[in-house]
Coordinates of C-alpha atoms in Angstrom, one line a residue:
X13 CA 27.1 5.8 4.9
X14 CA 25.2 2.5 5.0
X15 CA 22.5 1.7 2.5
X16 CA 19.7 -0.7 3.4
X17 CA 17.7 -2.4 0.7
X18 CA 14.3 -3.2 2.2
X19 CA 12.6 -6.0 0.2
X20 CA 9.3 -7.7 1.1
X21 CA 9.1 -11.1 -0.5
X22 CA 6.2 -13.6 -1.0
X23 CA 6.5 -16.7 -3.2
X24 CA 9.5 -15.3 -5.1
X25 CA 11.7 -18.4 -5.6
X26 CA 12.1 -17.8 -9.3
X27 CA 13.4 -14.3 -8.8
X28 CA 15.2 -14.0 -5.6
X29 CA 18.6 -15.4 -6.5
X30 CA 18.8 -13.2 -9.7
X31 CA 17.7 -10.2 -7.6
X32 CA 20.5 -10.7 -5.1
X33 CA 23.1 -11.3 -7.9
X34 CA 22.1 -8.1 -9.8
X35 CA 22.0 -6.0 -6.6
X36 CA 25.5 -7.2 -5.7
X37 CA 26.8 -6.4 -9.2
X38 CA 25.6 -2.8 -8.9
X39 CA 26.4 -2.1 -5.3
X40 CA 29.9 -3.7 -4.9
X41 CA 31.6 -1.4 -7.4
X42 CA 30.2 1.6 -5.5
X43 CA 32.4 0.9 -2.5
X44 CA 29.6 1.7 0.0
X45 CA 28.5 -0.3 3.0
X46 CA 25.2 -2.0 2.4
X47 CA 22.8 -4.6 3.6
X48 CA 19.8 -6.4 2.0
X49 CA 16.9 -6.8 4.5
X50 CA 14.3 -9.3 3.2
X51 CA 11.0 -9.8 4.9
X52 CA 9.2 -13.0 4.0
X53 CA 5.4 -12.7 4.3
X54 CA 4.6 -16.4 4.9
X55 CA 5.9 -18.0 1.7
X56 CA 5.7 -21.8 1.6
X57 CA 7.9 -22.3 -1.5
X58 CA 11.8 -22.1 -1.5
X59 CA 12.0 -18.3 -1.1
X60 CA 13.3 -18.3 2.4
X61 CA 15.6 -21.3 1.8
X62 CA 17.3 -19.5 -1.1
X63 CA 17.8 -16.4 1.0
X64 CA 19.1 -18.4 3.9
X65 CA 21.7 -20.1 1.6
X66 CA 23.0 -16.7 0.5
X67 CA 22.9 -15.4 4.1
X68 CA 25.3 -18.2 5.2
X69 CA 28.1 -16.8 3.1
X70 CA 27.2 -13.1 3.2
X71 CA 26.3 -11.4 6.5
X72 CA 25.0 -8.4 4.6
X73 CA 22.0 -10.5 3.6
X74 CA 19.4 -10.5 6.3
X75 CA 16.0 -12.1 6.6
X76 CA 12.9 -11.6 8.7
X77 CA 10.4 -14.5 8.5
X78 CA 6.9 -13.5 9.6
X79 CA 4.9 -16.2 11.3
X80 CA 2.1 -16.1 8.7
X81 CA 0.9 -13.9 5.8
X82 CA 0.3 -10.4 7.3
X83 CA 0.1 -8.6 4.0
X84 CA 2.6 -6.6 2.1
X85 CA 2.1 -3.4 4.1
X86 CA 3.1 -5.2 7.3
X87 CA 6.1 -6.9 5.6
X88 CA 7.4 -3.5 4.4
X89 CA 7.0 -2.1 7.9
X90 CA 8.9 -5.0 9.4
X91 CA 11.8 -4.6 6.9
X92 CA 12.1 -0.9 7.6
X93 CA 12.0 -1.5 11.4
X94 CA 14.9 -3.9 11.1
X95 CA 17.0 -1.9 8.6
X96 CA 20.1 -0.1 10.1
X97 CA 21.2 2.1 7.2
X98 CA 21.3 5.9 7.1
X99 CA 19.6 5.5 3.7
X100 CA 16.9 3.0 2.9
X101 CA 15.8 1.9 -0.6
X102 CA 12.5 0.1 -0.8
X103 CA 12.3 -2.4 -3.7
X104 CA 10.4 -5.4 -5.0
X105 CA 12.4 -8.5 -5.9
X106 CA 10.6 -9.1 -9.3
X107 CA 13.3 -6.9 -11.1
X108 CA 10.6 -4.7 -12.8
X109 CA 12.3 -1.8 -11.1
X110 CA 15.9 -2.6 -12.1
X111 CA 18.8 -2.6 -9.7
X112 CA 20.9 -0.6 -12.1
X113 CA 18.8 2.4 -11.2
X114 CA 20.2 2.4 -7.6
X115 CA 23.1 4.8 -8.2
X116 CA 20.6 7.4 -9.6
X117 CA 18.5 7.1 -6.5
X118 CA 21.6 7.6 -4.3
X119 CA 22.6 10.7 -6.4
X120 CA 19.0 12.1 -6.2
X121 CA 18.6 11.9 -2.5
X122 CA 22.0 13.7 -2.1
X123 CA 20.2 16.8 -3.4
X124 CA 18.8 17.6 0.1
X125 CA 15.7 15.4 -0.1
X126 CA 14.3 13.1 2.6
X127 CA 12.4 11.0 0.1
X128 CA 12.7 10.3 -3.6
X129 CA 10.0 8.4 -5.5
X130 CA 10.6 6.6 -8.7
X131 CA 8.1 7.0 -11.4
X132 CA 8.0 4.7 -14.5
X133 CA 8.6 6.2 -17.9
X134 CA 6.6 3.3 -19.3
X135 CA 4.8 0.5 -17.5
X136 CA 5.8 -2.8 -19.2
X137 CA 3.0 -5.1 -18.4
X138 CA -0.1 -6.7 -20.0
X139 CA -2.7 -4.3 -21.3
X140 CA -5.3 -5.5 -18.7
X141 CA -2.9 -4.9 -15.8
X142 CA -2.1 -1.4 -17.1
X143 CA -5.8 -0.6 -17.3
X144 CA -6.3 -2.0 -13.7
X145 CA -3.4 0.1 -12.5
X146 CA -4.8 3.3 -14.0
X147 CA -8.2 2.6 -12.5
X148 CA -6.5 1.9 -9.1
X149 CA -4.6 5.1 -9.0
X150 CA -7.5 7.2 -10.4
X151 CA -9.7 5.8 -7.6
X152 CA -7.2 6.7 -5.0
X153 CA -6.7 10.2 -6.3
X154 CA -10.4 10.9 -6.6
X155 CA -11.5 9.7 -3.2
X156 CA -8.5 10.3 -0.9
X157 CA -7.1 13.6 -2.2
X158 CA -3.6 12.2 -1.8
X159 CA -1.2 13.8 -4.4
X160 CA 0.4 10.5 -5.3
X161 CA 2.7 10.9 -8.4
X162 CA 1.4 9.3 -11.6
X163 CA 3.1 6.1 -12.7
X164 CA 4.5 5.6 -9.2
X165 CA 7.0 2.7 -9.0
X166 CA 7.7 0.6 -5.9
X167 CA 11.3 1.7 -5.9
X168 CA 12.0 4.7 -3.7
X169 CA 14.8 5.9 -1.4
X170 CA 14.5 7.8 1.9
X171 CA 16.8 8.8 4.8
X172 CA 16.9 7.6 8.4
X173 CA 15.0 10.7 9.6
X174 CA 12.1 9.8 7.3
X175 CA 12.2 6.1 8.3
X176 CA 12.0 7.0 12.0
X177 CA 9.0 9.2 11.3
X178 CA 7.4 6.3 9.3
X179 CA 7.9 3.9 12.2
X180 CA 6.0 6.3 14.5
X181 CA 2.8 5.6 12.5
X182 CA 1.5 2.6 14.4
X183 CA -1.9 2.2 12.8
X184 CA -3.1 -1.3 12.0
X185 CA -4.8 -0.3 8.7
X186 CA -1.7 0.6 6.8
X187 CA -1.6 2.2 3.3
X188 CA 2.1 2.7 2.7
X189 CA 1.8 5.3 0.0
X190 CA -0.7 7.3 2.1
X191 CA 1.6 7.3 5.1
X192 CA 4.6 8.3 3.0
X193 CA 2.6 11.3 1.6
X194 CA 1.3 12.2 5.1
X195 CA 4.8 12.3 6.5
X196 CA 5.6 15.0 4.0
X197 CA 9.2 16.3 4.4
X198 CA 11.2 17.2 1.3
X199 CA 10.2 15.0 -1.6
X200 CA 11.7 14.5 -5.1
X201 CA 10.8 12.3 -8.1
X202 CA 13.0 10.7 -10.7
X203 CA 11.9 8.9 -13.8
X204 CA 13.1 5.3 -14.1
X205 CA 13.0 2.6 -16.8
X206 CA 11.0 -0.5 -16.1
X207 CA 11.5 -4.1 -17.3
X208 CA 9.1 -6.8 -17.7
X209 CA 8.8 -9.1 -14.6
X210 CA 11.7 -11.5 -14.5
X211 CA 9.7 -14.6 -13.6
X212 CA 6.4 -15.7 -12.1
X213 CA 3.2 -13.6 -11.9
X214 CA 2.3 -10.6 -9.7
X215 CA 0.4 -11.5 -6.6
X216 CA -1.0 -7.9 -6.5
X217 CA -3.9 -8.6 -8.8
X218 CA -6.9 -6.4 -9.5
X219 CA -8.9 -7.7 -6.6
X220 CA -6.1 -6.9 -4.2
X221 CA -5.5 -3.5 -5.8
X222 CA -9.1 -2.5 -5.4
X223 CA -9.2 -3.8 -1.8
X224 CA -6.1 -1.7 -1.0
X225 CA -7.8 1.3 -2.7
X226 CA -10.9 0.7 -0.5
X227 CA -8.7 0.5 2.6
X228 CA -6.9 3.8 1.6
X229 CA -10.3 5.5 1.1
X230 CA -11.4 4.5 4.6
X231 CA -8.1 5.2 6.2
X232 CA -7.4 8.7 4.6
X233 CA -10.9 10.0 3.8
X234 CA -14.2 10.7 5.5
X235 CA -15.8 10.9 2.0
X236 CA -18.1 7.8 2.4
X237 CA -19.6 9.2 5.6
X238 CA -20.0 12.6 3.9
X239 CA -21.8 11.0 1.0
X240 CA -24.0 9.1 3.4
X241 CA -25.1 12.4 5.0
X242 CA -25.7 14.1 1.7
X243 CA -27.6 11.3 0.2
X244 CA -29.7 10.9 3.3
X245 CA -30.5 14.6 3.2
X246 CA -31.6 14.3 -0.5
X247 CA -33.7 11.3 0.1
X248 CA -35.4 12.9 3.1
X249 CA -36.1 16.0 1.0
X250 CA -37.5 13.9 -1.8
X251 CA -39.7 12.0 0.6
X252 CA -41.0 15.2 2.2
X253 CA -41.7 16.6 -1.3
X254 CA -43.6 13.4 -2.1
X255 CA -45.7 13.6 1.0
X256 CA -46.5 17.3 0.4
X257 CA -47.5 16.4 -3.2
X258 CA -49.8 13.7 -2.1
X259 CA -51.4 16.0 0.5
X260 CA -51.8 18.8 -2.0
X261 CA -53.4 16.4 -4.5
X262 CA -55.8 15.1 -1.9
X263 CA -56.7 18.7 -0.8
X264 CA -57.4 19.5 -4.5
X265 CA -59.8 16.5 -4.6
X266 CA -57.8 14.7 -7.2
X267 CA -58.8 11.1 -7.3
X268 CA -55.9 8.7 -7.8
X269 CA -54.6 5.3 -6.5
X270 CA -50.9 5.1 -5.7
X271 CA -51.2 1.4 -5.0
X272 CA -49.3 -1.0 -2.8
X273 CA -46.4 -1.8 -5.2
X274 CA -45.2 1.8 -5.2
X275 CA -45.5 2.0 -1.4
X276 CA -43.6 -1.2 -1.0
X277 CA -40.9 -0.1 -3.5
X278 CA -40.4 3.1 -1.5
X279 CA -40.1 1.2 1.7
X280 CA -37.6 -1.2 0.3
X281 CA -35.5 1.6 -1.2
X282 CA -35.5 3.4 2.2
X283 CA -34.4 0.2 4.0
X284 CA -31.7 -0.6 1.4
X285 CA -30.2 2.9 1.7
X286 CA -30.3 2.7 5.5
X287 CA -28.6 -0.7 5.6
X288 CA -25.9 0.4 3.0
X289 CA -24.8 3.4 5.0
X290 CA -25.1 1.6 8.3
X291 CA -22.6 -0.8 6.7
X292 CA -20.3 2.1 5.8
X293 CA -20.5 3.4 9.4
X294 CA -19.9 -0.1 10.7
X295 CA -16.7 -0.4 8.6
X296 CA -15.3 2.7 10.3
X297 CA -16.3 1.4 13.7
X298 CA -14.6 -1.9 12.9
X299 CA -11.4 -0.1 12.0
X300 CA -11.6 1.9 15.2
X301 CA -12.0 -1.3 17.2
X302 CA -9.0 -2.8 15.4
X303 CA -6.9 0.2 16.2
X304 CA -7.8 0.5 19.9
X305 CA -6.8 -3.2 20.6
X306 CA -3.2 -2.1 19.9
X307 CA -2.0 -5.4 18.6
X308 CA 1.6 -5.7 17.1
X309 CA 1.8 -5.0 13.4
X310 CA 3.5 -8.3 12.7
X311 CA 4.6 -11.6 14.4
X312 CA 8.1 -12.8 13.7
X313 CA 9.0 -16.5 13.5
X314 CA 12.8 -16.1 12.8
X315 CA 15.5 -13.6 12.2
X316 CA 18.7 -14.4 10.1
X317 CA 21.8 -12.1 10.6
X318 CA 19.6 -9.7 12.5
X319 CA 18.9 -8.6 16.0
X320 CA 15.6 -7.1 17.3
X321 CA 15.4 -3.4 16.2
X322 CA 16.0 -0.4 18.4
X323 CA 13.1 2.0 19.1
X324 CA 12.7 4.7 16.4
X325 CA 15.1 7.6 16.9
X326 CA 14.1 11.1 17.4
X327 CA 10.8 12.9 17.0

């Protein structure tokens, strides 16, 4: 059995050497065959240089350098595409999800699962980041209907059959957690401890989290379009009721002056609502346009200790 660690990296020069050392310290005593597949998402610091230095003396350390910053979703996909193991363990290099938990993931997936998520017993982060994370996951759960485990960690393990199914999802707009949940198969969950980040700061700030949440809503839900239809129906009904009221008052010979300000306000409200929901529809059309072009998910500048991947196996 071969284990592949799939690790997206982006400006991680402070963490990467320590991450490699800790993973080796855990994996070497297990006596299993393993590889570490790093995918750099356009870093301009020493991240790739440090990985290359380790790769010179250890062929199990492999590196994919993307041509520019594609985003974490593409980097994860590239790492999975190039991994050769029967089991794949997705991790971040910041050491918040500690390498010493790896044996527990190996034991858990041995219980006839295709995918095992890690969930954090306690999120060790700043209060503001914890609040942002709760808001992020609550937004996803509310608007996408995806049953994503609460306290989900990055760290998760899955088998080759699951990885091959993942690689069949070729959409450009990629929300990794949503794809994982959509694949289904036999899923398990284990609770893991979490450390504070070893060094540096997270690049996945609140703005990026909410942008990802918005992407997930558009990719896995038609709710915005449904809301547009419902709101349009309500506004039309209210407008019709207002017209009937005005007619009834005039027929009853009630003398009143509605005035230009009220008329202009109603017109502006109508135009504003129309433009907003035209924008929602345009976002969906834009995503369709992006998908039908069928461009590659990522562009690779260099491979270290790797060959181009084979096509996904099986159906």
